[in-house]
Amino acid sequence: VMDRATMPVGEIDAILAHPAMALLPADAGRLWREAHQRATARLDADDAPVLQRGRENRAAMLRALHAAGVKLAVGTDTPN
C-alpha cells in the first residue's frame, strides 16, 4: 500500500527517482511532489506514529482480504 501524500520525504524522493517514473506523464512527478509537500506541511512529529499505524492497518487489511480469497481490482489515480 503506497500512501505517497504522507510518506517520509526520503521515500517520495526514491520513488520519484526510480527509472519507471519515465513511463508516466511528465507532470506526474511534479504533481506527486506538490501533493506530498501540501500534505506534509500540515504534519508534525507527533503525526508520524499515527500515519505509520494507518499504513500498517491498511496493509493488514489487504493481507486478510487476500487470505480470504477476496478478489480486488486495484489501480491508481495517476496523475491526480
PDB file of C-alpha atoms in Angstrom:
ATOM      1  CA  VAL A   1       0.000   0.000   0.000  1.00  0.00           C
ATOM      2  CA  MET A   2       1.571   3.248  -1.048  1.00  0.00           C
ATOM      3  CA  ASP A   3       0.490   6.456   0.575  1.00  0.00           C
ATOM      4  CA  ARG A   4       2.546   8.895  -1.412  1.00  0.00           C
ATOM      5  CA  ALA A   5       0.982  12.028   0.080  1.00  0.00           C
ATOM      6  CA  THR A   6       2.216  11.386   3.608  1.00  0.00           C
ATOM      7  CA  MET A   7       5.223   9.115   3.174  1.00  0.00           C
ATOM      8  CA  PRO A   8       8.568  10.297   4.554  1.00  0.00           C
ATOM      9  CA  VAL A   9      10.494  12.712   2.324  1.00  0.00           C
ATOM     10  CA  GLY A  10      13.243  10.191   1.566  1.00  0.00           C
ATOM     11  CA  GLU A  11      10.711   7.651   0.336  1.00  0.00           C
ATOM     12  CA  ILE A  12       8.964  10.037  -2.054  1.00  0.00           C
ATOM     13  CA  ASP A  13      12.366  11.120  -3.385  1.00  0.00           C
ATOM     14  CA  ALA A  14      13.332   7.487  -4.034  1.00  0.00           C
ATOM     15  CA  ILE A  15      10.051   6.792  -5.839  1.00  0.00           C
ATOM     16  CA  LEU A  16      10.371   9.901  -7.983  1.00  0.00           C
ATOM     17  CA  ALA A  17      13.973   8.953  -8.863  1.00  0.00           C
ATOM     18  CA  HIS A  18      13.017   5.418  -9.952  1.00  0.00           C
ATOM     19  CA  PRO A  19      13.555   4.738 -13.680  1.00  0.00           C
ATOM     20  CA  ALA A  20       9.918   3.616 -14.036  1.00  0.00           C
ATOM     21  CA  MET A  21       8.853   7.229 -13.483  1.00  0.00           C
ATOM     22  CA  ALA A  22       9.941   7.822 -17.085  1.00  0.00           C
ATOM     23  CA  LEU A  23       6.872   5.808 -18.124  1.00  0.00           C
ATOM     24  CA  LEU A  24       4.460   8.289 -16.521  1.00  0.00           C
ATOM     25  CA  PRO A  25       3.381  11.646 -17.925  1.00  0.00           C
ATOM     26  CA  ALA A  26       5.993  14.347 -17.323  1.00  0.00           C
ATOM     27  CA  ASP A  27       3.777  16.209 -14.853  1.00  0.00           C
ATOM     28  CA  ALA A  28       3.096  13.164 -12.638  1.00  0.00           C
ATOM     29  CA  GLY A  29       6.250  13.511 -10.558  1.00  0.00           C
ATOM     30  CA  ARG A  30       5.752  17.229 -10.102  1.00  0.00           C
ATOM     31  CA  LEU A  31       2.118  16.724  -9.094  1.00  0.00           C
ATOM     32  CA  TRP A  32       3.044  13.970  -6.629  1.00  0.00           C
ATOM     33  CA  ARG A  33       5.788  16.115  -5.053  1.00  0.00           C
ATOM     34  CA  GLU A  34       3.425  19.095  -4.738  1.00  0.00           C
ATOM     35  CA  ALA A  35       0.718  16.911  -3.138  1.00  0.00           C
ATOM     36  CA  HIS A  36       3.311  15.500  -0.753  1.00  0.00           C
ATOM     37  CA  GLN A  37       4.534  18.974   0.197  1.00  0.00           C
ATOM     38  CA  ARG A  38       0.975  20.211   0.808  1.00  0.00           C
ATOM     39  CA  ALA A  39       0.096  17.183   2.945  1.00  0.00           C
ATOM     40  CA  THR A  40       3.290  17.084   4.991  1.00  0.00           C
ATOM     41  CA  ALA A  41       3.281  20.849   5.610  1.00  0.00           C
ATOM     42  CA  ARG A  42       0.300  20.265   7.908  1.00  0.00           C
ATOM     43  CA  LEU A  43       2.013  17.499   9.886  1.00  0.00           C
ATOM     44  CA  ASP A  44       4.372  17.486  12.826  1.00  0.00           C
ATOM     45  CA  ALA A  45       6.470  14.792  14.520  1.00  0.00           C
ATOM     46  CA  ASP A  46       3.501  13.615  16.619  1.00  0.00           C
ATOM     47  CA  ASP A  47       1.672  12.614  13.436  1.00  0.00           C
ATOM     48  CA  ALA A  48       4.334  10.138  12.258  1.00  0.00           C
ATOM     49  CA  PRO A  49       3.277   7.225  14.528  1.00  0.00           C
ATOM     50  CA  VAL A  50      -0.390   7.710  13.612  1.00  0.00           C
ATOM     51  CA  LEU A  51       0.424   7.690   9.889  1.00  0.00           C
ATOM     52  CA  GLN A  52       2.575   4.577  10.324  1.00  0.00           C
ATOM     53  CA  ARG A  53      -0.229   2.761  12.160  1.00  0.00           C
ATOM     54  CA  GLY A  54      -2.611   3.696   9.351  1.00  0.00           C
ATOM     55  CA  ARG A  55      -0.243   2.236   6.747  1.00  0.00           C
ATOM     56  CA  GLU A  56       0.183  -0.923   8.838  1.00  0.00           C
ATOM     57  CA  ASN A  57      -3.584  -1.272   9.279  1.00  0.00           C
ATOM     58  CA  ARG A  58      -4.237  -0.890   5.532  1.00  0.00           C
ATOM     59  CA  ALA A  59      -1.555  -3.487   4.748  1.00  0.00           C
ATOM     60  CA  ALA A  60      -3.019  -5.893   7.327  1.00  0.00           C
ATOM     61  CA  MET A  61      -6.493  -5.434   5.864  1.00  0.00           C
ATOM     62  CA  LEU A  62      -5.221  -6.214   2.363  1.00  0.00           C
ATOM     63  CA  ARG A  63      -3.404  -9.327   3.637  1.00  0.00           C
ATOM     64  CA  ALA A  64      -6.605 -10.505   5.361  1.00  0.00           C
ATOM     65  CA  LEU A  65      -8.697  -9.891   2.254  1.00  0.00           C
ATOM     66  CA  HIS A  66      -6.153 -11.764   0.126  1.00  0.00           C
ATOM     67  CA  ALA A  67      -6.047 -14.676   2.586  1.00  0.00           C
ATOM     68  CA  ALA A  68      -9.848 -14.857   2.457  1.00  0.00           C
ATOM     69  CA  GLY A  69      -9.751 -15.102  -1.328  1.00  0.00           C
ATOM     70  CA  VAL A  70     -11.334 -11.728  -1.946  1.00  0.00           C
ATOM     71  CA  LYS A  71     -10.796 -10.511  -5.492  1.00  0.00           C
ATOM     72  CA  LEU A  72      -9.608  -6.920  -5.676  1.00  0.00           C
ATOM     73  CA  ALA A  73      -9.300  -4.558  -8.593  1.00  0.00           C
ATOM     74  CA  VAL A  74      -6.560  -2.088  -7.780  1.00  0.00           C
ATOM     75  CA  GLY A  75      -5.327   0.907  -9.640  1.00  0.00           C
ATOM     76  CA  THR A  76      -4.097   4.401  -9.339  1.00  0.00           C
ATOM     77  CA  ASP A  77      -5.428   7.890  -9.557  1.00  0.00           C
ATOM     78  CA  THR A  78      -2.428   8.975 -11.625  1.00  0.00           C
ATOM     79  CA  PRO A  79      -1.789  11.730 -12.483  1.00  0.00           C
ATOM     80  CA  ASN A  80      -4.032  13.310  -9.821  1.00  0.00           C
TER      81      ASN A  80
END
